[in-house]
């Protein structure tokens, strides 16, 4: 019998920071959008806003242009600070492709 | 989305609702947003990362057993494909012995962290590089170039975080300058983009880099990378500049672009997403001057298409890498051309009339670019395909034949240079290579 032992080449994935905790429920929460303004985001995100507002009592969903839009700016620290300062409980980011 | 969290220490997964691409096209039916609305709601309220624990754990060794050596190799290769670690060509199983042999070329400890490979976020050590090089059929003396190329690849200036995952099928181009190119048998002449059994270094190094991109970085077709076509992705592009045939007064690429002295071994990494041959030589009774000028126009005219590959590197990157053979460089130098004057010519004559840009819808891309330099460039007519002539990369390489030049269309926010260090035992590694690979 021949035994061949070799390295797993995929390396290590080190998680140093957890994703944001989920909100327990959406009723009464404040939700924002961070949009890259591409891939039909201008149609899809308002549709999602309307659905959220119809399905969850007391929810406040900010308009899709509440924060800077576009691939060039949505990853910036400035945008992150604006999101934090807005007091939203959750953010939806879109649309990637 | 995965790409957005890469390298930040976050788990590589994220709460995502994915749809077929048709949903994202103009005029699409977006009603699935409503029928699948609960997936959005769950993403906000219930989703949990599959990567629950902090910290890192080394993956265990992999074992296959068989009745014969040949069967064991076949099983190992099958397993590597099943685990999505292969590229479809035969691989060397990265056994301890083989990886330890490759690590004789290391200049840093095997546990030294080179960086984190996007989009998956895999931690890349010197040993991880050696494992990939072993799989790719490499040798220890190739490791210094590979490890340095990985450093450059992971430099934020390279743009790899985006280009690893983007649909434009970008691939890294590694240009090697200095004595290490010839020492490790990197091809700079005929067939320098491979394959070449007497000079296999470029293929092994490039293939190892690709395996790292895939296995550690997660750039699997349609999953971790949306590259539509994935050209040049078996070996990427790794070659040496033909410094022996540089005309007098012409500087090596690494000196011009990165300021390294001619005796410094170095790599220079950029991204390209296209490869084309441009016919350069005349066919009848041209004078040498006409021959040179007509070839230059052919190159510039090709670059003048309103395709905007250079947009991502408009300010500090490159619109592309032009490879011209030594025999042509010598002739052009004799007529008074320099790399700088060739760049000036290409920059001036590849400018695109604004009417052509408008007809092709290009201004919309220019207007939304993150760079102010790009956005401001819309006022220029004809529009230069890159901000400065200096951004063109010109490398003397290729066989000793005057008919063809080669254009690697750039898709490169930066051009990243790094000097290459070698271990104290490097000469003995080269002696082993001479013994193993036979005469040059």
Coordinates of C-alpha atoms in Angstrom, one line a residue:
Chain A
X1 CA 0.0 0.0 0.0
X2 CA 1.3 3.4 -0.9
X3 CA 0.4 6.3 1.3
X4 CA 0.8 9.9 0.1
X5 CA 0.5 12.7 2.6
X6 CA 0.4 16.3 1.5
X7 CA -0.4 19.8 2.5
X8 CA -3.9 21.4 2.2
X9 CA -3.0 24.4 0.0
X10 CA -5.9 26.6 1.0
X11 CA -4.2 28.3 3.8
X12 CA -5.8 29.7 7.0
X13 CA -8.8 32.1 7.3
X14 CA -8.4 34.2 10.4
X15 CA -11.5 35.9 11.7
X16 CA -10.5 38.9 13.7
X17 CA -13.7 40.8 13.7
X18 CA -17.3 39.6 13.8
X19 CA -20.0 40.8 11.5
X20 CA -22.5 43.2 13.0
X21 CA -25.1 41.6 15.2
X22 CA -28.5 41.1 13.6
X23 CA -31.5 43.1 14.8
X24 CA -34.0 40.9 16.7
X25 CA -37.0 42.3 14.7
X26 CA -37.5 45.0 12.1
X27 CA -40.6 46.7 13.6
X28 CA -39.8 50.2 14.8
X29 CA -36.3 50.1 13.4
X30 CA -34.4 52.5 11.3
X31 CA -32.9 51.0 8.1
X32 CA -30.6 52.6 5.5
X33 CA -29.3 51.8 2.1
X34 CA -25.8 52.2 0.8
X35 CA -26.0 52.0 -2.9
X36 CA -23.3 51.7 -5.6
X37 CA -25.8 53.1 -8.0
X38 CA -25.2 50.3 -10.4
X39 CA -27.0 47.1 -11.6
X40 CA -30.5 48.6 -11.4
X41 CA -30.1 49.7 -7.8
X42 CA -32.2 52.7 -8.6
X43 CA -35.2 50.4 -9.3
X44 CA -34.5 47.5 -6.9
X45 CA -33.7 49.3 -3.7
X46 CA -36.8 51.6 -3.7
X47 CA -38.9 48.5 -4.3
X48 CA -37.3 46.9 -1.2
X49 CA -37.9 50.1 0.8
X50 CA -41.6 49.9 -0.1
X51 CA -41.8 46.3 0.9
X52 CA -40.1 46.9 4.3
X53 CA -42.4 49.8 5.0
X54 CA -45.5 47.7 4.1
X55 CA -44.5 44.7 6.2
X56 CA -43.1 46.1 9.4
X57 CA -45.0 48.5 11.6
X58 CA -43.1 51.6 12.7
X59 CA -40.1 50.9 10.5
X60 CA -38.3 53.9 9.1
X61 CA -36.5 53.2 5.8
X62 CA -34.2 56.0 4.6
X63 CA -34.3 57.0 1.0
X64 CA -31.6 55.4 -1.2
X65 CA -29.8 58.7 -1.6
X66 CA -29.5 59.4 2.1
X67 CA -25.9 58.5 1.9
X68 CA -23.3 59.1 -0.8
X69 CA -23.8 56.7 -3.7
X70 CA -21.5 55.1 -6.2
X71 CA -18.6 52.5 -6.2
X72 CA -16.1 55.3 -5.7
X73 CA -17.4 56.5 -2.4
X74 CA -19.4 53.8 -0.6
X75 CA -16.3 52.1 0.8
X76 CA -14.9 55.3 2.3
X77 CA -14.4 56.1 6.0
X78 CA -16.4 59.2 5.4
X79 CA -19.5 57.3 4.2
X80 CA -19.1 54.9 7.2
X81 CA -19.1 57.8 9.6
X82 CA -22.2 59.2 8.0
X83 CA -23.9 55.9 8.3
X84 CA -23.0 55.7 12.0
X85 CA -24.1 59.2 12.6
X86 CA -27.5 58.6 11.1
X87 CA -28.4 56.3 13.9
X88 CA -29.6 53.5 11.7
X89 CA -30.1 50.0 13.2
X90 CA -29.3 48.2 10.0
X91 CA -28.0 48.8 6.5
X92 CA -28.6 47.1 3.2
X93 CA -25.8 47.4 0.7
X94 CA -26.4 46.9 -3.0
X95 CA -26.2 46.0 -5.8
X96 CA -23.1 43.9 -6.3
X97 CA -22.6 41.8 -9.5
Chain B
X1 CA -19.9 41.6 -1.4
X2 CA -17.4 39.0 -0.4
X3 CA -14.7 41.3 -1.9
X4 CA -15.9 44.2 0.2
X5 CA -15.0 42.4 3.5
X6 CA -11.7 40.8 2.3
X7 CA -8.6 41.6 4.2
X8 CA -10.5 43.4 7.0
X9 CA -10.4 40.5 9.3
X10 CA -14.1 39.8 8.9
X11 CA -15.4 36.3 8.1
X12 CA -15.4 35.8 4.3
X13 CA -19.1 35.1 4.1
X14 CA -21.8 37.8 4.5
X15 CA -25.6 38.0 4.5
X16 CA -26.4 38.1 0.8
X17 CA -29.4 37.6 -1.4
X18 CA -28.3 36.5 -4.8
X19 CA -30.2 36.6 -8.1
X20 CA -29.4 35.5 -11.6
X21 CA -27.6 38.3 -13.6
X22 CA -30.8 38.9 -15.7
X23 CA -32.2 40.7 -12.7
X24 CA -29.5 43.3 -13.0
X25 CA -29.9 44.2 -16.6
X26 CA -31.7 47.3 -17.9
X27 CA -35.5 46.8 -18.2
X28 CA -35.4 43.6 -16.1
X29 CA -38.3 42.0 -14.3
X30 CA -37.5 42.8 -10.6
X31 CA -40.5 41.1 -9.1
X32 CA -38.3 38.4 -7.6
X33 CA -37.3 41.1 -5.1
X34 CA -40.8 40.8 -3.7
X35 CA -41.2 37.0 -4.0
X36 CA -38.0 36.6 -2.1
X37 CA -38.3 39.5 0.3
X38 CA -38.1 37.2 3.3
X39 CA -34.5 36.4 2.4
X40 CA -33.7 40.1 2.9
X41 CA -35.6 40.2 6.1
X42 CA -33.7 37.1 7.4
X43 CA -30.4 38.6 6.4
X44 CA -31.2 41.6 8.7
X45 CA -32.5 39.6 11.6
X46 CA -31.4 35.9 11.6
X47 CA -28.4 35.3 9.5
X48 CA -25.3 33.8 11.1
X49 CA -21.7 33.6 9.8
X50 CA -20.5 30.0 9.1
X51 CA -17.2 31.2 10.5
X52 CA -18.2 31.2 14.2
X53 CA -14.9 31.1 16.1
X54 CA -12.2 33.7 16.2
X55 CA -8.6 32.8 15.6
X56 CA -7.0 30.6 13.0
X57 CA -6.3 26.9 12.7
X58 CA -3.9 25.2 10.3
X59 CA -5.7 22.8 8.1
X60 CA -4.7 19.2 8.6
X61 CA -2.5 17.3 6.1
X62 CA -4.3 15.3 3.4
X63 CA -3.8 11.6 3.0
X64 CA -4.5 9.3 0.0
X65 CA -3.7 5.6 -0.2
X66 CA -3.4 3.3 -3.2
X67 CA -1.8 0.1 -4.3
X68 CA 0.7 1.8 -6.6
X69 CA 2.6 5.0 -6.8
X70 CA 0.9 5.9 -10.0
X71 CA -2.5 5.3 -8.6
X72 CA -1.6 7.4 -5.5
X73 CA -0.7 10.3 -7.7
X74 CA -3.9 9.9 -9.7
X75 CA -6.0 9.8 -6.5
X76 CA -4.1 12.8 -5.1
X77 CA -4.9 14.7 -8.3
X78 CA -8.5 13.7 -8.3
X79 CA -8.8 14.8 -4.7
X80 CA -7.3 18.2 -5.4
X81 CA -9.8 18.8 -8.2
X82 CA -12.7 17.6 -6.1
X83 CA -11.5 20.1 -3.4
X84 CA -11.3 22.8 -6.0
X85 CA -7.5 23.2 -5.5
X86 CA -6.5 22.4 -9.1
X87 CA -6.5 24.0 -12.5
X88 CA -7.2 20.9 -14.5
X89 CA -3.6 20.1 -15.4
X90 CA -1.6 17.5 -13.5
X91 CA -0.3 18.8 -10.1
X92 CA 2.6 17.7 -7.9
X93 CA 1.1 16.7 -4.6
X94 CA 2.7 19.2 -2.1
X95 CA 4.2 16.6 0.2
X96 CA 6.3 17.6 3.2
X97 CA 9.4 16.6 1.5
X98 CA 8.7 18.6 -1.7
X99 CA 7.6 21.7 0.2
X100 CA 10.6 21.6 2.4
X101 CA 12.8 21.3 -0.7
X102 CA 11.1 24.4 -2.2
X103 CA 11.6 26.2 1.1
X104 CA 15.4 26.1 0.6
X105 CA 14.7 29.1 -1.6
X106 CA 13.1 31.1 1.2
X107 CA 14.6 34.2 2.6
X108 CA 12.2 34.4 5.5
X109 CA 10.8 31.9 8.0
X110 CA 8.1 29.6 6.6
X111 CA 5.5 31.0 9.0
X112 CA 6.2 34.6 7.9
X113 CA 2.9 36.1 6.8
X114 CA 3.1 37.7 3.3
X115 CA -0.4 39.0 3.3
X116 CA -4.1 38.1 3.1
X117 CA -5.4 37.0 -0.3
X118 CA -8.7 38.5 -1.4
X119 CA -11.6 37.9 -1.8
X120 CA -11.6 34.8 0.5
X121 CA -9.2 36.3 2.9
X122 CA -6.8 33.4 3.2
X123 CA -3.7 34.1 5.2
X124 CA -0.6 33.6 2.9
X125 CA 2.7 32.6 4.5
X126 CA 6.0 31.8 2.9
X127 CA 5.0 28.1 3.3
X128 CA 1.7 28.7 1.5
X129 CA 3.7 30.1 -1.4
X130 CA 6.0 27.1 -1.3
X131 CA 3.0 24.7 -1.3
X132 CA 1.6 26.4 -4.4
X133 CA 5.0 26.4 -6.1
X134 CA 5.4 22.7 -5.3
X135 CA 2.0 21.9 -6.9
X136 CA 2.9 24.0 -9.9
X137 CA 6.1 21.9 -10.6
X138 CA 8.4 24.7 -9.4
X139 CA 11.9 24.7 -7.9
X140 CA 13.4 26.3 -4.9
X141 CA 15.3 29.0 -6.8
X142 CA 11.9 30.2 -8.1
X143 CA 10.6 31.0 -4.6
X144 CA 12.2 34.4 -4.2
X145 CA 10.5 35.7 -7.4
X146 CA 7.2 34.1 -6.4
X147 CA 7.1 35.3 -2.8
X148 CA 8.1 38.8 -4.0
X149 CA 5.4 38.8 -6.7
X150 CA 2.8 37.8 -4.1
X151 CA 3.9 40.7 -1.9
X152 CA 3.4 43.0 -4.9
X153 CA 0.1 41.4 -5.8
X154 CA -1.2 42.0 -2.3
X155 CA 0.0 45.6 -2.1
X156 CA -3.2 47.7 -2.1
X157 CA -1.6 49.8 -4.9
X158 CA -1.9 46.9 -7.3
X159 CA -5.7 46.9 -7.2
X160 CA -5.8 43.1 -6.7
X161 CA -8.6 43.4 -4.1
X162 CA -11.0 44.4 -6.9
X163 CA -9.3 42.7 -9.9
X164 CA -9.2 39.3 -8.3
X165 CA -13.0 39.2 -8.3
X166 CA -13.9 41.5 -11.2
X167 CA -15.6 40.4 -14.5
X168 CA -12.9 41.9 -16.7
X169 CA -10.7 38.8 -16.6
X170 CA -7.6 40.6 -15.4
X171 CA -4.4 38.6 -14.9
X172 CA -1.1 39.6 -13.2
X173 CA 1.9 40.4 -15.4
X174 CA 5.2 40.0 -13.6
X175 CA 8.2 41.6 -15.3
X176 CA 11.6 40.5 -13.9
X177 CA 14.7 42.7 -14.2
X178 CA 18.2 42.2 -13.0
X179 CA 20.5 39.1 -12.7
X180 CA 17.9 36.8 -11.2
X181 CA 16.0 36.5 -14.5
X182 CA 18.8 34.8 -16.3
X183 CA 20.0 33.0 -13.2
X184 CA 16.7 31.1 -12.8
X185 CA 16.2 30.6 -16.5
X186 CA 13.3 33.0 -17.1
X187 CA 12.7 33.4 -20.7
X188 CA 13.2 36.8 -22.3
X189 CA 13.4 35.8 -26.0
X190 CA 11.6 33.5 -28.4
X191 CA 8.3 32.3 -26.8
X192 CA 9.0 34.2 -23.6
X193 CA 5.3 33.9 -22.5
X194 CA 5.8 30.2 -22.7
X195 CA 5.8 27.2 -22.8
X196 CA 9.6 26.5 -22.9
X197 CA 11.0 23.2 -21.5
X198 CA 14.5 24.8 -21.2
X199 CA 13.2 27.8 -19.4
X200 CA 10.2 26.6 -17.4
X201 CA 10.5 29.2 -14.6
X202 CA 7.9 31.6 -15.8
X203 CA 5.2 29.0 -16.2
X204 CA 5.8 27.5 -12.8
X205 CA 5.9 30.8 -11.0
X206 CA 2.9 32.1 -12.8
X207 CA 0.9 28.9 -12.3
X208 CA 1.8 29.0 -8.6
X209 CA 0.6 32.6 -8.3
X210 CA -2.7 31.5 -10.0
X211 CA -3.1 28.6 -7.6
X212 CA -2.7 31.0 -4.7
X213 CA -5.2 33.3 -6.2
X214 CA -7.7 30.4 -6.4
X215 CA -6.9 28.2 -3.5
X216 CA -6.1 30.9 -0.9
X217 CA -7.9 33.8 -2.4
X218 CA -11.0 31.9 -3.4
X219 CA -11.0 33.1 -7.0
X220 CA -13.0 30.2 -8.4
X221 CA -14.8 30.8 -11.7
X222 CA -18.3 32.2 -11.1
X223 CA -17.9 32.0 -7.4
X224 CA -15.0 34.1 -6.1
X225 CA -14.2 35.6 -9.5
X226 CA -16.7 36.8 -12.0
X227 CA -14.0 36.9 -14.8
X228 CA -16.0 36.3 -17.9
X229 CA -13.2 34.6 -19.9
X230 CA -10.3 34.1 -17.6
X231 CA -7.6 34.4 -20.3
X232 CA -3.9 33.6 -19.4
X233 CA -5.1 32.1 -16.1
X234 CA -3.2 28.8 -16.3
X235 CA 0.2 30.5 -16.0
X236 CA -0.5 34.3 -15.8
X237 CA 2.4 36.2 -17.4
X238 CA 5.9 36.0 -15.9
X239 CA 9.0 36.9 -18.1
X240 CA 12.3 38.7 -17.9
X241 CA 13.3 41.8 -19.8
X242 CA 15.8 41.0 -22.5
X243 CA 18.5 43.2 -20.9
X244 CA 21.3 41.7 -23.0
X245 CA 19.6 43.3 -26.0
X246 CA 18.8 46.7 -24.6
X247 CA 20.2 49.4 -26.8
X248 CA 22.9 51.6 -25.4
X249 CA 21.2 54.4 -23.4
X250 CA 18.0 52.5 -23.0
X251 CA 17.3 51.7 -19.3
X252 CA 15.7 48.6 -18.0
X253 CA 12.0 48.8 -17.1
X254 CA 12.7 48.5 -13.4
X255 CA 15.1 51.5 -13.5
X256 CA 12.7 53.6 -15.4
X257 CA 9.6 52.8 -13.5
X258 CA 10.8 52.0 -10.0
X259 CA 14.3 53.5 -9.8
X260 CA 16.2 50.3 -9.2
X261 CA 19.8 50.0 -10.3
X262 CA 20.6 47.8 -13.2
X263 CA 22.2 45.2 -11.0
X264 CA 19.2 44.9 -8.7
X265 CA 17.0 41.9 -9.1
X266 CA 13.4 43.0 -9.0
X267 CA 9.9 42.3 -10.1
X268 CA 7.3 44.7 -11.4
X269 CA 3.7 43.7 -11.2
X270 CA 0.8 45.1 -13.2
X271 CA -2.6 43.7 -14.4
X272 CA -3.6 43.2 -17.9
X273 CA -6.8 41.8 -19.5
X274 CA -5.9 41.4 -23.1
X275 CA -3.1 40.0 -25.2
X276 CA -2.6 40.8 -28.8
X277 CA 0.1 40.7 -31.5
X278 CA 0.6 43.9 -33.5
X279 CA 2.3 43.5 -36.9
X280 CA 5.2 45.9 -36.8
X281 CA 7.4 45.4 -39.9
X282 CA 6.8 46.7 -43.4
X283 CA 6.5 44.4 -46.4
X284 CA 8.0 46.2 -49.4
X285 CA 10.5 49.0 -50.0
X286 CA 10.2 51.1 -46.8
X287 CA 13.1 53.1 -45.6
X288 CA 14.2 52.2 -42.1
X289 CA 12.6 55.5 -40.9
X290 CA 9.3 54.7 -42.6
X291 CA 9.4 51.1 -41.3
X292 CA 9.8 52.3 -37.7
X293 CA 7.2 55.1 -38.0
X294 CA 4.6 52.9 -39.7
X295 CA 5.0 50.2 -37.0
X296 CA 4.5 52.9 -34.4
X297 CA 1.3 54.2 -36.0
X298 CA 0.0 50.6 -36.1
X299 CA 0.5 50.2 -32.4
X300 CA -1.0 53.6 -31.5
X301 CA -4.0 53.1 -33.8
X302 CA -4.7 49.8 -32.1
X303 CA -4.6 51.5 -28.7
X304 CA -7.0 54.2 -29.8
X305 CA -10.1 52.1 -29.6
X306 CA -12.8 53.5 -27.2
X307 CA -12.5 50.5 -24.9
X308 CA -11.0 52.4 -22.0
X309 CA -9.1 49.6 -20.4
X310 CA -6.7 52.1 -19.0
X311 CA -9.4 53.9 -17.0
X312 CA -8.6 52.0 -13.8
X313 CA -5.0 53.0 -14.0
X314 CA -5.5 56.3 -15.6
X315 CA -3.7 58.3 -13.0
X316 CA -0.9 56.1 -11.7
X317 CA -1.3 52.7 -13.4
X318 CA -0.8 51.7 -17.0
X319 CA -2.8 51.5 -20.1
X320 CA -0.7 48.5 -21.1
X321 CA 2.6 46.8 -21.5
X322 CA 4.3 47.0 -24.9
X323 CA 6.8 44.3 -25.7
X324 CA 9.2 45.0 -28.5
X325 CA 11.9 42.5 -29.5
X326 CA 15.6 43.4 -29.0
X327 CA 16.3 43.5 -32.7
X328 CA 13.6 46.2 -33.2
X329 CA 14.8 48.1 -30.2
X330 CA 18.3 48.2 -31.6
X331 CA 17.1 49.4 -35.0
X332 CA 14.9 52.1 -33.5
X333 CA 17.6 53.3 -31.2
X334 CA 19.8 53.6 -34.2
X335 CA 17.2 56.0 -35.6
X336 CA 17.2 58.1 -32.5
X337 CA 14.2 56.6 -30.7
X338 CA 14.3 56.1 -26.9
X339 CA 11.8 54.4 -24.7
X340 CA 10.7 57.9 -23.6
X341 CA 10.1 59.1 -27.2
X342 CA 8.2 56.0 -28.0
X343 CA 6.0 56.6 -25.0
X344 CA 5.4 60.2 -26.1
X345 CA 4.5 59.1 -29.6
X346 CA 2.1 56.4 -28.4
X347 CA 0.5 58.8 -25.9
X348 CA 0.0 61.5 -28.5
X349 CA -1.3 59.3 -31.3
X350 CA -3.5 57.0 -29.2
X351 CA -5.7 60.0 -28.1
X352 CA -9.4 59.4 -29.0
X353 CA -11.6 62.1 -30.5
X354 CA -14.4 63.0 -28.1
X355 CA -17.0 62.3 -30.8
X356 CA -15.8 58.7 -30.9
X357 CA -16.0 58.5 -27.1
X358 CA -19.5 59.9 -27.1
X359 CA -20.7 57.5 -29.8
X360 CA -19.4 54.6 -27.6
X361 CA -21.0 55.9 -24.4
X362 CA -17.6 56.4 -22.7
X363 CA -18.2 59.7 -21.0
X364 CA -20.6 58.1 -18.6
X365 CA -17.8 55.9 -17.3
X366 CA -15.4 58.8 -17.1
X367 CA -17.8 60.9 -15.2
X368 CA -18.4 58.4 -12.4
X369 CA -14.8 57.5 -11.9
X370 CA -13.4 57.8 -8.4
X371 CA -10.3 59.8 -9.6
X372 CA -10.7 63.5 -10.1
X373 CA -7.9 63.3 -12.7
X374 CA -10.1 60.9 -14.7
X375 CA -13.2 63.0 -14.2
X376 CA -11.4 66.2 -15.3
X377 CA -10.0 64.5 -18.4
X378 CA -13.4 64.7 -20.0
X379 CA -12.5 68.2 -21.0
X380 CA -9.7 67.0 -23.2
X381 CA -10.3 66.4 -26.9
X382 CA -8.9 64.3 -28.2
X383 CA -8.9 62.3 -25.0
X384 CA -5.6 60.7 -23.9
X385 CA -6.0 57.1 -23.0
X386 CA -3.9 57.6 -19.9
X387 CA -2.9 60.7 -17.9
X388 CA 0.8 60.7 -18.7
X389 CA 3.1 59.2 -21.3
X390 CA 5.1 57.8 -18.4
X391 CA 2.3 55.4 -17.7
X392 CA 3.0 53.3 -20.7
X393 CA 5.2 50.3 -19.9
X394 CA 7.7 49.5 -22.6
X395 CA 9.7 46.3 -22.2
X396 CA 12.3 44.8 -24.6
X397 CA 11.5 41.2 -24.8
X398 CA 10.6 38.5 -27.4
X399 CA 12.5 36.6 -30.0
X400 CA 15.0 38.0 -32.4
X401 CA 12.5 38.7 -35.2
X402 CA 11.4 42.1 -36.3
X403 CA 7.8 41.5 -37.6
X404 CA 5.8 41.5 -34.4
X405 CA 5.3 43.5 -31.2
X406 CA 3.0 42.4 -28.4
X407 CA 0.5 44.5 -26.4
X408 CA -0.7 43.4 -23.0
X409 CA -3.7 45.6 -22.6
X410 CA -3.6 47.1 -19.1
X411 CA -6.3 47.0 -16.5
X412 CA -4.1 48.1 -13.7
X413 CA -4.6 50.8 -11.0
X414 CA -0.9 50.6 -10.2
X415 CA 2.4 49.1 -11.3
X416 CA 4.1 47.8 -8.2
X417 CA 7.8 47.2 -7.9
X418 CA 9.8 45.1 -5.4
X419 CA 13.4 44.1 -5.1
X420 CA 14.0 40.4 -4.9
X421 CA 16.2 39.0 -2.1
X422 CA 17.8 35.6 -2.4
X423 CA 18.9 33.2 0.4
X424 CA 22.7 32.7 1.2
X425 CA 22.5 29.3 -0.4
X426 CA 21.2 30.6 -3.7
X427 CA 24.3 29.7 -5.8
X428 CA 24.0 26.1 -4.7
X429 CA 20.3 26.1 -5.7
X430 CA 21.4 27.3 -9.2
X431 CA 24.1 24.7 -9.4
X432 CA 21.4 22.0 -8.6
X433 CA 19.2 23.5 -11.4
X434 CA 22.0 23.3 -13.9
X435 CA 22.5 19.6 -13.0
X436 CA 18.7 18.8 -13.1
X437 CA 17.6 20.8 -16.1
X438 CA 20.5 20.2 -18.4
X439 CA 22.4 22.6 -20.6
X440 CA 20.7 25.9 -21.6

